[in-house]
Coordinates of C-alpha atoms and ligand atoms in Angstrom, one line a residue:
X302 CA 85.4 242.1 214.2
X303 CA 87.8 244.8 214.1
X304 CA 91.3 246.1 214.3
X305 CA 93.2 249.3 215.6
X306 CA 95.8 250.9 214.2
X307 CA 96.6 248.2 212.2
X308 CA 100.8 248.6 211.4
X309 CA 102.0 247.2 208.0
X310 CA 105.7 247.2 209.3
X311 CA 107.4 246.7 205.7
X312 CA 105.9 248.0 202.7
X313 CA 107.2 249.3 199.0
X314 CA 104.7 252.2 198.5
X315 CA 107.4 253.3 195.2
X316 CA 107.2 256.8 193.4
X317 CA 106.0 258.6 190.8
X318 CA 102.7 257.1 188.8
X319 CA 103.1 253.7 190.6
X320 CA 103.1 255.8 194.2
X321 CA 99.7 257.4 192.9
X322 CA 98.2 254.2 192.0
X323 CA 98.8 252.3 195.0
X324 CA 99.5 254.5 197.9
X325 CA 95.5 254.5 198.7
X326 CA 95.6 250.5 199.0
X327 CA 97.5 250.5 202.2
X328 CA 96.4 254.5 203.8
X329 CA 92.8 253.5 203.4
X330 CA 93.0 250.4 205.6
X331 CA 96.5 250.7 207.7
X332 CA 97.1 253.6 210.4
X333 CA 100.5 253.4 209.7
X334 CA 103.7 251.5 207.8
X335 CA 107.4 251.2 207.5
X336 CA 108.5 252.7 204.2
X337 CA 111.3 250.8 202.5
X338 CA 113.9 252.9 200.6
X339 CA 114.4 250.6 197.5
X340 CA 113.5 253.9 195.2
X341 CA 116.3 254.5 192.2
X342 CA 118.0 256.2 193.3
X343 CA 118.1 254.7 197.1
X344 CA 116.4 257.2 199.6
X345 CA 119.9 258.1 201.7
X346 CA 120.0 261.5 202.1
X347 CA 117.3 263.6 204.6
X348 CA 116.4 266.1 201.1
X349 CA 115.4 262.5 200.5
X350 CA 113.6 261.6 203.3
X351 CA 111.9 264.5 203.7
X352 CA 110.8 264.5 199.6
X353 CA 110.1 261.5 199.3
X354 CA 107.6 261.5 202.1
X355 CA 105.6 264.9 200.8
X356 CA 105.2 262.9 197.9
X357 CA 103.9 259.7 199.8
X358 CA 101.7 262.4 201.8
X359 CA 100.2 263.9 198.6
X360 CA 99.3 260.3 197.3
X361 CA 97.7 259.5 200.0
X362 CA 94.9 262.9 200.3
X363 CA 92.8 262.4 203.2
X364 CA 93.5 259.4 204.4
X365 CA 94.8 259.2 208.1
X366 CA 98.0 257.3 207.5
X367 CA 101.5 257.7 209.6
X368 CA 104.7 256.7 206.8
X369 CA 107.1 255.6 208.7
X370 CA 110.2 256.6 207.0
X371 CA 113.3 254.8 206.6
X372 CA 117.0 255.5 204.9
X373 CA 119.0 252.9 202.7
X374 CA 121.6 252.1 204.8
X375 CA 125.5 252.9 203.8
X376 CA 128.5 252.3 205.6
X377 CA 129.6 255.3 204.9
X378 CA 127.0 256.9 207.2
X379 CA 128.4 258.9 210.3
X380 CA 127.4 259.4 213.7
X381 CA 126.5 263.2 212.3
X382 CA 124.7 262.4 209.7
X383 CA 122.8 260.0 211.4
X384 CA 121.8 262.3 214.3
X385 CA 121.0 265.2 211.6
X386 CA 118.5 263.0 210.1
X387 CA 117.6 260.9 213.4
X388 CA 113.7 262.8 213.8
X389 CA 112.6 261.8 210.1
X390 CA 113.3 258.5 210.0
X391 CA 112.3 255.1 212.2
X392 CA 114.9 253.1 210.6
X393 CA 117.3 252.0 208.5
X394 CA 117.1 249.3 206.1
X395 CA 119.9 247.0 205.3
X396 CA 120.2 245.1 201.8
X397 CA 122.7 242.8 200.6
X398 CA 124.5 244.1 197.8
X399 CA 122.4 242.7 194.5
X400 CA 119.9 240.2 196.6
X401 CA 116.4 241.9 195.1
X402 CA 115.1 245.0 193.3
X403 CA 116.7 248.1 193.5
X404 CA 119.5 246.9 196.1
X405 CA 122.8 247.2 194.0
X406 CA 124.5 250.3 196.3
X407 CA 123.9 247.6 199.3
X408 CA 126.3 246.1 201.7
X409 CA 129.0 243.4 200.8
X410 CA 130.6 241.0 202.7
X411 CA 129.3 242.1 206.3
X412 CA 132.5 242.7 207.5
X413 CA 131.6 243.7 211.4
X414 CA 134.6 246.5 211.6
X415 CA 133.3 248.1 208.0
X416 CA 130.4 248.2 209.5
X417 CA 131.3 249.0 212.9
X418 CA 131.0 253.1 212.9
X419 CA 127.3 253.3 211.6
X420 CA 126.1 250.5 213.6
X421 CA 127.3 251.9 216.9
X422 CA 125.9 255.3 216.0
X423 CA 122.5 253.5 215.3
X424 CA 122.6 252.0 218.7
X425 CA 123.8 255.2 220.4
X426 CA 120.8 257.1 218.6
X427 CA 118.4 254.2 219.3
X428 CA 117.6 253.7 215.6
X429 CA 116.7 250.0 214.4
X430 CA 118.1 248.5 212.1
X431 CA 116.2 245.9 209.6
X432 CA 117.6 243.5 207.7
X433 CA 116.9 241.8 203.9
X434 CA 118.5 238.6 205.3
X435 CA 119.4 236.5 202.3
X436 CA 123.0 235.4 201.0
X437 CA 124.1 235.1 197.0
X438 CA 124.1 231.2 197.8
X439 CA 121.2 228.8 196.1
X440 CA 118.1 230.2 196.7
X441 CA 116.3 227.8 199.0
X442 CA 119.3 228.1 201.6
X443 CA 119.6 232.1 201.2
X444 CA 118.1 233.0 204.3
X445 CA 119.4 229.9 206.7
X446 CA 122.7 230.8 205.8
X447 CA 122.4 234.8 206.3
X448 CA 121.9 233.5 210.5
X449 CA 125.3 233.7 210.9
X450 CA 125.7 237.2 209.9
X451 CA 122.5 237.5 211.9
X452 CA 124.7 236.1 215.0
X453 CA 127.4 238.1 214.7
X454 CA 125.6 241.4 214.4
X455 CA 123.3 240.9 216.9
X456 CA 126.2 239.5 219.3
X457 CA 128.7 242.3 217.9
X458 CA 126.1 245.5 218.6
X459 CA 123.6 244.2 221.6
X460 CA 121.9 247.0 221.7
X461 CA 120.8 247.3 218.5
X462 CA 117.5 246.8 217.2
X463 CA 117.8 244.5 214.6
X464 CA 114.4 243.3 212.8
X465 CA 115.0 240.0 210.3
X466 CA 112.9 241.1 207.5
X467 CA 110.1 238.7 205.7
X468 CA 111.1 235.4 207.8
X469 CA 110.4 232.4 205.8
X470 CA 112.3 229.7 207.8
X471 CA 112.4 227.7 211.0
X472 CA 115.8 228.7 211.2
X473 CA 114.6 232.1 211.4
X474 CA 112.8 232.0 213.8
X475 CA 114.7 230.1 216.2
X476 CA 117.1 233.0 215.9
X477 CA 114.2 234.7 218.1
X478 CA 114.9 233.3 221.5
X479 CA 118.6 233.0 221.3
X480 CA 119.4 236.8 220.8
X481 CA 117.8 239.5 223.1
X482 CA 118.1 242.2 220.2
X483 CA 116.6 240.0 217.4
X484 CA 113.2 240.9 215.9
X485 CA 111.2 240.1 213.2
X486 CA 108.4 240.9 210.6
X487 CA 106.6 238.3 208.6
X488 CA 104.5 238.8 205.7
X489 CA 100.9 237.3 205.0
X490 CA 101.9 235.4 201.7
X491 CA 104.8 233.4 203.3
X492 CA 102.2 232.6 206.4
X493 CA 99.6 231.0 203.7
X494 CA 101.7 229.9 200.9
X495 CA 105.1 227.0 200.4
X496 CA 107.1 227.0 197.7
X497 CA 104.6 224.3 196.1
X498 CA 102.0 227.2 195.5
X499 CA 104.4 229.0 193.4
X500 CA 106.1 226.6 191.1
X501 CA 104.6 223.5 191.7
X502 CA 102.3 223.6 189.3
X503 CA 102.0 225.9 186.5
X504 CA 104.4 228.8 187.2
X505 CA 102.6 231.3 189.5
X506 CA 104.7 234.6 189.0
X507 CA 102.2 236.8 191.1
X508 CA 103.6 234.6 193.9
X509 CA 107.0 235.3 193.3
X510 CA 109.2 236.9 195.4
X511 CA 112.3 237.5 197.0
X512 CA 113.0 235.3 199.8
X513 CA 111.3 232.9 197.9
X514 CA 108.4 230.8 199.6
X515 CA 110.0 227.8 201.8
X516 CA 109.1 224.6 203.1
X517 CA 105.5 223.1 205.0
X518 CA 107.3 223.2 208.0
X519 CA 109.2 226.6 207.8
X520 CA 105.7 227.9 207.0
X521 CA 104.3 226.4 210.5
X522 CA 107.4 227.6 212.0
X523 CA 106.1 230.6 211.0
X524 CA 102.2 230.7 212.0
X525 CA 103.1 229.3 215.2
X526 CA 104.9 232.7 216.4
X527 CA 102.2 234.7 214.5
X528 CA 99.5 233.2 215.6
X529 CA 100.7 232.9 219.1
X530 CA 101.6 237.0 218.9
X531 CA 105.4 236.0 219.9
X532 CA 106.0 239.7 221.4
X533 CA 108.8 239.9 218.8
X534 CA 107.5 239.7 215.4
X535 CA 105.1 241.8 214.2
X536 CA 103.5 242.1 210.8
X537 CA 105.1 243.8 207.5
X538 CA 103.2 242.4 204.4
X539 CA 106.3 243.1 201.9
X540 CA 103.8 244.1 199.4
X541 CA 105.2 245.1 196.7
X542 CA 104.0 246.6 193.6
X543 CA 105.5 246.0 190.3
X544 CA 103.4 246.7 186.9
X545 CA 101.8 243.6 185.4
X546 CA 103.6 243.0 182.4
X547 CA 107.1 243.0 184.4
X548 CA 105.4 239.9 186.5
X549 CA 104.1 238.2 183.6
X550 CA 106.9 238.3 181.8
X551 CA 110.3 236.3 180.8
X552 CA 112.2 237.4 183.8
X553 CA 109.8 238.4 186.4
X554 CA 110.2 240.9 188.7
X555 CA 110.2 239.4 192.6
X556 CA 107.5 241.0 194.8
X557 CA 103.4 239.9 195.7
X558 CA 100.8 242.8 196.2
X559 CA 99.0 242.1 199.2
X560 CA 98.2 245.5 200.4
X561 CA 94.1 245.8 199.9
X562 CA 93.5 242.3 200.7
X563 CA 96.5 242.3 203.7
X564 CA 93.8 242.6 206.6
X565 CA 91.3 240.4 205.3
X566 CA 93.2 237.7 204.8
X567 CA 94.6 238.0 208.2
X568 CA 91.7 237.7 210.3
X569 CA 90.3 235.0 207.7
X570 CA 93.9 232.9 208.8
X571 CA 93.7 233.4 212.3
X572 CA 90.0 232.5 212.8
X573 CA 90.2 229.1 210.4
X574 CA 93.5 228.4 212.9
X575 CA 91.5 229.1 215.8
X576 CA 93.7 232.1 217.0
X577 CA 91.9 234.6 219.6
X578 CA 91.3 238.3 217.9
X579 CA 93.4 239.4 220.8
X580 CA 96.8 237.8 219.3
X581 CA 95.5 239.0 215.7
X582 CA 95.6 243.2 217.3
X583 CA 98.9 242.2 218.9
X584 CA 100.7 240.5 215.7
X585 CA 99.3 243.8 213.4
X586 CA 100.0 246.3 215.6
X587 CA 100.5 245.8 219.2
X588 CA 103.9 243.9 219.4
X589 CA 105.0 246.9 216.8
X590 CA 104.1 249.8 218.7
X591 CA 106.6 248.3 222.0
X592 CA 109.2 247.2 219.9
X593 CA 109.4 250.3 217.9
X594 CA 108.3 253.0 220.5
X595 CA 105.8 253.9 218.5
X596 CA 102.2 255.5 218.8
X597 CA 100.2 255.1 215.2
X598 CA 97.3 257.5 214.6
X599 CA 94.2 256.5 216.1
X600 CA 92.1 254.3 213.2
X601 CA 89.3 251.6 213.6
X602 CA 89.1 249.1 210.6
X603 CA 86.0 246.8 210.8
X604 CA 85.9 243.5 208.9
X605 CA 82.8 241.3 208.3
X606 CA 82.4 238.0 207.3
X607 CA 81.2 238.5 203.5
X608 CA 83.0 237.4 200.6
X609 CA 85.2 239.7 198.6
X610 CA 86.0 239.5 194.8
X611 CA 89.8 240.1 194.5
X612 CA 89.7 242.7 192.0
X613 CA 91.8 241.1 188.6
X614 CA 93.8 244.4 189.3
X615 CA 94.6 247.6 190.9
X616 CA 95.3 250.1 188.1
X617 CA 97.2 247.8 186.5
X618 CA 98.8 246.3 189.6
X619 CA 97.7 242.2 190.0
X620 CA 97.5 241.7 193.7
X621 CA 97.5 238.0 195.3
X622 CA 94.6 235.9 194.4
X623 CA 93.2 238.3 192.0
X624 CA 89.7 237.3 190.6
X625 CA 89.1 234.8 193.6
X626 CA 86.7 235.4 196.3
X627 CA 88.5 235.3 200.3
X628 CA 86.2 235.2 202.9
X629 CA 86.2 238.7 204.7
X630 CA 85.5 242.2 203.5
X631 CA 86.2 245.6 204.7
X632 CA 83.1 247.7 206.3
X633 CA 83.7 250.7 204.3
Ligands
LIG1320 O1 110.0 240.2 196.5 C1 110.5 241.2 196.8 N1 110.2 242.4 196.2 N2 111.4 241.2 197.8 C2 112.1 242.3 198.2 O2 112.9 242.2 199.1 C3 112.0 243.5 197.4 C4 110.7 243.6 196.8 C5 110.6 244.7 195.8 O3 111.0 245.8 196.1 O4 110.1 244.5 194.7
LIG1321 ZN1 110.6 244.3 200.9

């Protein structure tokens, strides 16, 4: 079995020590990935950009790995600006003001004519825009309400890319097929897991994260666009590192670390659901490549069926079902 140029479309790769220590998870088995600008201080300037990926390229070495750079988005961001930095980056990336880690300089209140200059400047310079698409409301309606700002963006700016991050509900994904400009990533862990895996038994904080895990039948909302390869979503794992003593601790830090086990688990999903291979290359990198007009550097990953021990961590880093054994392994 195996993939090419396999696209993690949304992934926290962090800085400094944590960068160093992970980095390698995702460049040895992706050809590719969106970079999310959560850093603190935000990425939002090109110095930034341009930084921030040298230091991405460093932590990676040898492997053959395209970052896909994005910017924090800010209101305040002109037409100028936007064009000046328009060749380093593939995106900008949208956050509620307050809604997960690292997001406090986000955007409040969504007020379409705030927004209005940056947005059309996006569109003119054909730069998507994606989305953390929760509200401040109770936590298992966060992302069903956030449709209607979805709605009025997408109907406001038509020809702007907008990709709903990390869908997690049916009412996401309805959202699909009403608006022409409406994309969408989803993440492994909300394709496998409910809400039940994290807190229905003993408290599972490595399962945590922000939007939270939903409902049996948002999740098979969900596996029935990604297993069907619905040309608008694509994969972005949302893996995202945090140091093990901020998960397992009072207060825990929102975020699952999927990144070496991403792949495997994949193809171990779509072959127990009886998916073809086919939709599997289109859902990881594929749909990805249209929608984004991109062209990943050329990488073969084979998998075989032969168990793999989910290491308990990765320098320090528990990923999802550490010390368990899934079903496929990487031919190294
Ligand atoms: O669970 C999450 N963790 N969700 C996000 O949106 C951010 C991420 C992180 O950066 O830790
Ligand atoms: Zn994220």
């Amino acid at each position: 079995m195996q993939l090419n140029a396999p696209l993690d479309m949304h992934l926290h790769l962090r800085d400094g020590e944590m960068l160093e220590n992970i980095a390698k998870c995702s460049a040895e088995t992706f050809s590719g990935a969106i970079i999310m600008p959560n850093l603190v201080p935000p990425v939002s300037t090109k110095e930034e950009v341009l930084a921030y990926k040298a230091r991405i390229m460093k932590a990676i070495g040898e492997e053959t790995f395209e970052p896909y750079m994005t910017l924090f988005f800010k209101p305040s961001y002109d037409k100028d600006f936007l064009s000046s930095v328009r060749d380093e980056i593939t995106a900008l990336k949208l956050y509620p003001a307050g809604i997960t880690t690292n997001s406090e300089g986000g955007v409040s209140g969504f007020d379409v004519e705030e927004l209005r200059p940056t947005l059309e400047a996006m569109s003119e310079l054909n730069i998507p825009l994606c989305v953390h698409g929760e509200t401040n409301g109770f936590v298992m309606d966060r992302e069903a309400e956030f449709a209607s700002i979805y709605k009025r963006l997408a109907t406001a700016f038509p020809k702007l890319k907008i990709i709903m991050e990390h869908i997690t509900t049916k009412s996401s994904v309805d959202l699909l097929d009403k608006f022409e400009n409406l994309y969408a990533t989803i993440t492994i862990h909300h394709l496998l897991i409910t809400l039940d895996d994290v807190a229905g038994g003993m408290l599972k904080p490595h399962l945590f994260c922000k939007p939270i895990a939903k409902r049996p039948a948002d999740r098979d909302a969900l596996l029935k666009v990604a297993l069907s390869a619905h040309p608008k979503v694509m994969f972005g794992s949302d893996s995202a590192p945090h140091p093990k003593h901020a998960k397992e601790s009072c207060g825990c830090a929102a975020g699952v670390f999927t990144a070496p086990i991403a792949l495997q688990l994949l193809t171990e999903l779509f072959e127990n659901q009886n998916a073809p291979i086919e939709n599997l290359q289109a859902f990881v990198s594929g749909n990805a490549q249209k929608i984004y007009g991109i062209t990943p550097p050329v990488k073969t990953i084979v998998l075989e069926k032969r168990p793999f021990h989910v290491p308990s961590d990765y320098n320090g880093v528990v990923p999802m079902y550490a010390d368990e054994k899934i079903a496929y392994s990487i031919k190294k």
